[in-house]
């Protein structure tokens, strides 16, 4: 337990010293007995001294005895030397009990939990007094049996231990509660010290009135009814927790003791009274601890619901409440997203990133104004909001200041970049709309060279994409439909229709027909892309199986989502789709982008090998636009390369583009791969691709993507 230094410590020692001496003299002169008081208040202060100063307080009880004998030479237990000798085991026993309680047992003061109450009662209030009084009586008995006759050893032990236990269980929790020497937990803040209000005063008054009334009735009927004081004590403990319990108990027991002394209750009847006081205290403390623990738990749950566990900043839910309160007034909101957080986790480890997030949060607290609201709204996202003005630029500048100096992490210094999206309004919209605006600005900041973007600038530069919710609804309503673009084979210097690439379109109920560029990048992020991809595959295979009857060797080229080809049962699902649609395996060509192949080459290699064994061809789409090396093609068992259209549609005007396309065709021939030239936009490009030996060609010059019915008419016209 920590006590304040300086004059408060001196004052404590002076009061403690005076009360110990007064308690010792009062017990000696108790009119109704032979030196045993109702309680020994000096032992409670001795315990408090050990709690405050540890073993350094050990000489104090001996000094108290010496001073007490100077004031009152005729002590009840003989001369000073005998008392000092008996004090040695007594003081050591109490010291050991205190050190064990706060050391190995870990009891905290002020008492807060049922565990602390139970251990405090057992060790300090029961075992400690029994050991201290027992060892002290043994010393008395060995020196002079008349001072402590062995025949009355048990009675004296119980009386002394009862008096000690009564004082300890009442005064130690009360004093530690009043002075709150031990720093409490955050959740216990409302339980520190004493909060005096009218119901609290009424509870204390009721407790004292019941005790006084009990003793007055006791005079008339020969029995006191102090047990009834349990009722207001229980109410105080349940309503006010431990602070209500300790102060209510202190008031009740001090009142009862005054009455006990005033009525000169004989010592022989005090054991029952002391037992009642101890049981009364234990009950009040347990009820108070239950209330305090419940309140602490509720505080922790509430804190966890509204605050980030790592940084102790408010979370997104707390921020939404703050913004909701600002509705209708000026407001500014900025969200900062730490860049490359995934790479940081992989590079320095999650623990170091956590330390970085804590430092970032602390810098934010120091950088922004005191009335700004700071929250952590994602793993690497922090938000700053103000509800008194609409200056988004000031918030952005404050956040940028945080990253001007490096962060010291594990002996290194890391510079951190953030993408900042800000929004502001003199009349705040709904909280959800503010968050949407800031999130849109953050996305724009990530995609542009500017690290800080306001919402107004974001909407000017970037039209908001279709909402994710619309994509889910579109999948449920079957709004994704297949289109087909013809693919031609080169035969004897001319292009002949050989198949079609199935492309996806979205028949949006309000925006009309949407091209893949408007939504495919969003759909790829969602798990529903798997379901959409397999549904489109079955639709295309059913049509292609019919078309092949009129065009022998017709093939359907299908783009697969990355999520699809990474599925463990991808090969089995393709085989099942072919079987359900009564389609031959050589009807299908599975297209996977070069970017997806490079991201997980081993998975694609396994898939291509399995499909080759099944009879299904595979094609690497957009070859030349990603990171695959030409040498890697030797290890990948694909059948076809599709040259990226950026080389094809410039082949008639750019010599370098034509050279790249020619090189790819020659390399593919060496590796026994077929080549598709996609993006042919005019006759010159079509002739150029024929000249360098491309096996297949597609593009607007050869045919546009059309719905299935239109493509079927195109097939019929081509076969006439």
Tab-separated table of N, CA, C and O in Angstrom, residues 334 336 359-369 384 392-408 414-420 451-452:
chain	number	residue	atom	x	y	z
A	334	UNK	N	-12.277	13.314	-40.395
A	334	UNK	CA	-11.159	12.835	-41.205
A	334	UNK	C	-10.813	11.413	-40.774
A	334	UNK	O	-10.762	11.117	-39.580
A	336	UNK	N	-7.876	8.470	-41.278
A	336	UNK	CA	-6.509	8.180	-41.719
A	336	UNK	C	-6.300	6.674	-41.746
A	336	UNK	O	-6.520	5.999	-40.741
A	359	UNK	N	1.595	3.998	-30.468
A	359	UNK	CA	2.319	5.254	-30.626
A	359	UNK	C	1.551	6.223	-31.530
A	359	UNK	O	1.496	7.428	-31.264
A	360	UNK	N	0.972	5.683	-32.597
A	360	UNK	CA	0.209	6.530	-33.512
A	360	UNK	C	-0.971	7.172	-32.777
A	360	UNK	O	-1.250	8.365	-32.941
A	361	UNK	N	-1.664	6.379	-31.971
A	361	UNK	CA	-2.798	6.898	-31.211
A	361	UNK	C	-2.350	7.978	-30.230
A	361	UNK	O	-3.011	9.022	-30.089
A	362	UNK	N	-1.238	7.747	-29.554
A	362	UNK	CA	-0.742	8.736	-28.588
A	362	UNK	C	-0.355	10.044	-29.288
A	362	UNK	O	-0.589	11.140	-28.768
A	363	UNK	N	0.260	9.921	-30.470
A	363	UNK	CA	0.617	11.139	-31.208
A	363	UNK	C	-0.630	11.896	-31.668
A	363	UNK	O	-0.639	13.128	-31.683
A	364	UNK	N	-1.651	11.154	-32.058
A	364	UNK	CA	-2.896	11.814	-32.456
A	364	UNK	C	-3.477	12.611	-31.293
A	364	UNK	O	-3.939	13.740	-31.466
A	365	UNK	N	-3.460	12.003	-30.103
A	365	UNK	CA	-3.991	12.700	-28.929
A	365	UNK	C	-3.253	14.024	-28.704
A	365	UNK	O	-3.858	15.032	-28.323
A	366	UNK	N	-1.937	13.990	-28.925
A	366	UNK	CA	-1.142	15.187	-28.685
A	366	UNK	C	-1.240	16.195	-29.823
A	366	UNK	O	-1.011	17.387	-29.620
A	367	UNK	N	-1.588	15.728	-31.025
A	367	UNK	CA	-1.567	16.599	-32.202
A	367	UNK	C	-2.851	17.395	-32.380
A	367	UNK	O	-2.805	18.564	-32.761
A	368	UNK	N	-3.995	16.772	-32.127
A	368	UNK	CA	-5.265	17.450	-32.397
A	368	UNK	C	-5.687	18.264	-31.176
A	368	UNK	O	-5.143	18.114	-30.087
A	369	UNK	N	-6.683	19.107	-31.363
A	369	UNK	CA	-7.162	19.944	-30.267
A	369	UNK	C	-7.832	19.094	-29.196
A	369	UNK	O	-8.277	17.968	-29.449
A	384	UNK	N	-10.721	11.269	-36.751
A	384	UNK	CA	-10.719	12.466	-35.906
A	384	UNK	C	-11.912	13.311	-36.337
A	384	UNK	O	-12.105	13.565	-37.532
A	392	UNK	N	-12.138	20.784	-42.287
A	392	UNK	CA	-11.515	19.488	-42.590
A	392	UNK	C	-10.016	19.633	-42.819
A	392	UNK	O	-9.240	18.728	-42.516
A	393	UNK	N	-9.595	20.795	-43.346
A	393	UNK	CA	-8.173	21.005	-43.618
A	393	UNK	C	-7.352	20.985	-42.335
A	393	UNK	O	-6.229	20.462	-42.304
A	394	UNK	N	-7.908	21.541	-41.254
A	394	UNK	CA	-7.181	21.551	-39.982
A	394	UNK	C	-6.997	20.136	-39.447
A	394	UNK	O	-5.921	19.788	-38.942
A	395	UNK	N	-8.033	19.312	-39.568
A	395	UNK	CA	-7.904	17.920	-39.123
A	395	UNK	C	-6.879	17.179	-39.969
A	395	UNK	O	-6.066	16.407	-39.450
A	396	UNK	N	-6.918	17.388	-41.269
A	396	UNK	CA	-5.961	16.724	-42.162
A	396	UNK	C	-4.534	17.117	-41.813
A	396	UNK	O	-3.637	16.270	-41.752
A	397	UNK	N	-4.301	18.396	-41.578
A	397	UNK	CA	-2.954	18.869	-41.233
A	397	UNK	C	-2.482	18.276	-39.911
A	397	UNK	O	-1.311	17.898	-39.770
A	398	UNK	N	-3.388	18.189	-38.939
A	398	UNK	CA	-3.014	17.623	-37.636
A	398	UNK	C	-2.620	16.156	-37.774
A	398	UNK	O	-1.657	15.692	-37.138
A	399	UNK	N	-3.343	15.414	-38.613
A	399	UNK	CA	-3.008	13.998	-38.811
A	399	UNK	C	-1.684	13.863	-39.548
A	399	UNK	O	-0.856	13.004	-39.224
A	400	UNK	N	-1.443	14.718	-40.549
A	400	UNK	CA	-0.186	14.650	-41.294
A	400	UNK	C	1.013	14.958	-40.403
A	400	UNK	O	2.103	14.419	-40.613
A	401	UNK	N	0.820	15.814	-39.406
A	401	UNK	CA	1.914	16.113	-38.475
A	401	UNK	C	2.376	14.867	-37.724
A	401	UNK	O	3.545	14.766	-37.335
A	402	UNK	N	1.470	13.934	-37.524
A	402	UNK	CA	1.806	12.713	-36.779
A	402	UNK	C	2.881	11.906	-37.489
A	402	UNK	O	3.694	11.228	-36.861
A	403	UNK	N	2.902	11.962	-38.824
A	403	UNK	CA	3.801	11.103	-39.602
A	403	UNK	C	5.064	11.816	-40.061
A	403	UNK	O	5.838	11.248	-40.841
A	404	UNK	N	5.301	13.038	-39.610
A	404	UNK	CA	6.484	13.770	-40.069
A	404	UNK	C	7.773	13.219	-39.478
A	404	UNK	O	8.841	13.376	-40.066
A	405	UNK	N	7.714	12.590	-38.330
A	405	UNK	CA	8.898	12.006	-37.700
A	405	UNK	C	8.728	10.498	-37.600
A	405	UNK	O	7.605	9.996	-37.518
A	406	UNK	N	9.816	9.745	-37.609
A	406	UNK	CA	9.710	8.272	-37.581
A	406	UNK	C	9.237	7.757	-36.227
A	406	UNK	O	9.342	8.442	-35.201
A	407	UNK	N	8.748	6.532	-36.241
A	407	UNK	CA	8.287	5.867	-35.027
A	407	UNK	C	9.367	4.889	-34.567
A	407	UNK	O	9.759	4.003	-35.338
A	408	UNK	N	9.861	5.027	-33.322
A	408	UNK	CA	10.857	4.061	-32.831
A	408	UNK	C	10.199	2.732	-32.463
A	408	UNK	O	9.373	2.662	-31.559
A	414	UNK	N	10.772	3.780	-38.046
A	414	UNK	CA	9.904	3.542	-39.189
A	414	UNK	C	9.144	4.803	-39.548
A	414	UNK	O	8.545	5.448	-38.690
A	415	UNK	N	9.196	5.151	-40.839
A	415	UNK	CA	8.339	6.209	-41.346
A	415	UNK	C	7.039	5.581	-41.825
A	415	UNK	O	7.043	4.562	-42.512
A	416	UNK	N	5.941	6.202	-41.472
A	416	UNK	CA	4.622	5.663	-41.804
A	416	UNK	C	3.882	6.669	-42.677
A	416	UNK	O	3.897	7.874	-42.407
A	417	UNK	N	3.261	6.156	-43.742
A	417	UNK	CA	2.414	6.987	-44.586
A	417	UNK	C	0.953	6.654	-44.324
A	417	UNK	O	0.621	5.506	-44.019
A	418	UNK	N	0.104	7.655	-44.453
A	418	UNK	CA	-1.327	7.438	-44.272
A	418	UNK	C	-2.082	8.037	-45.448
A	418	UNK	O	-1.650	9.030	-46.047
A	419	UNK	N	-3.176	7.393	-45.800
A	419	UNK	CA	-4.117	7.952	-46.765
A	419	UNK	C	-5.252	8.580	-45.969
A	419	UNK	O	-5.872	7.907	-45.139
A	420	UNK	N	-5.518	9.865	-46.214
A	420	UNK	CA	-6.477	10.609	-45.399
A	420	UNK	C	-7.663	11.011	-46.264
A	420	UNK	O	-7.498	11.583	-47.347
A	451	UNK	N	-2.116	12.046	-50.950
A	451	UNK	CA	-2.315	11.270	-49.725
A	451	UNK	C	-3.471	11.806	-48.894
A	451	UNK	O	-3.874	11.172	-47.935
A	452	UNK	N	-3.997	12.986	-49.251
A	452	UNK	CA	-5.122	13.553	-48.513
A	452	UNK	C	-6.141	14.072	-49.519
A	452	UNK	O	-5.804	14.876	-50.388
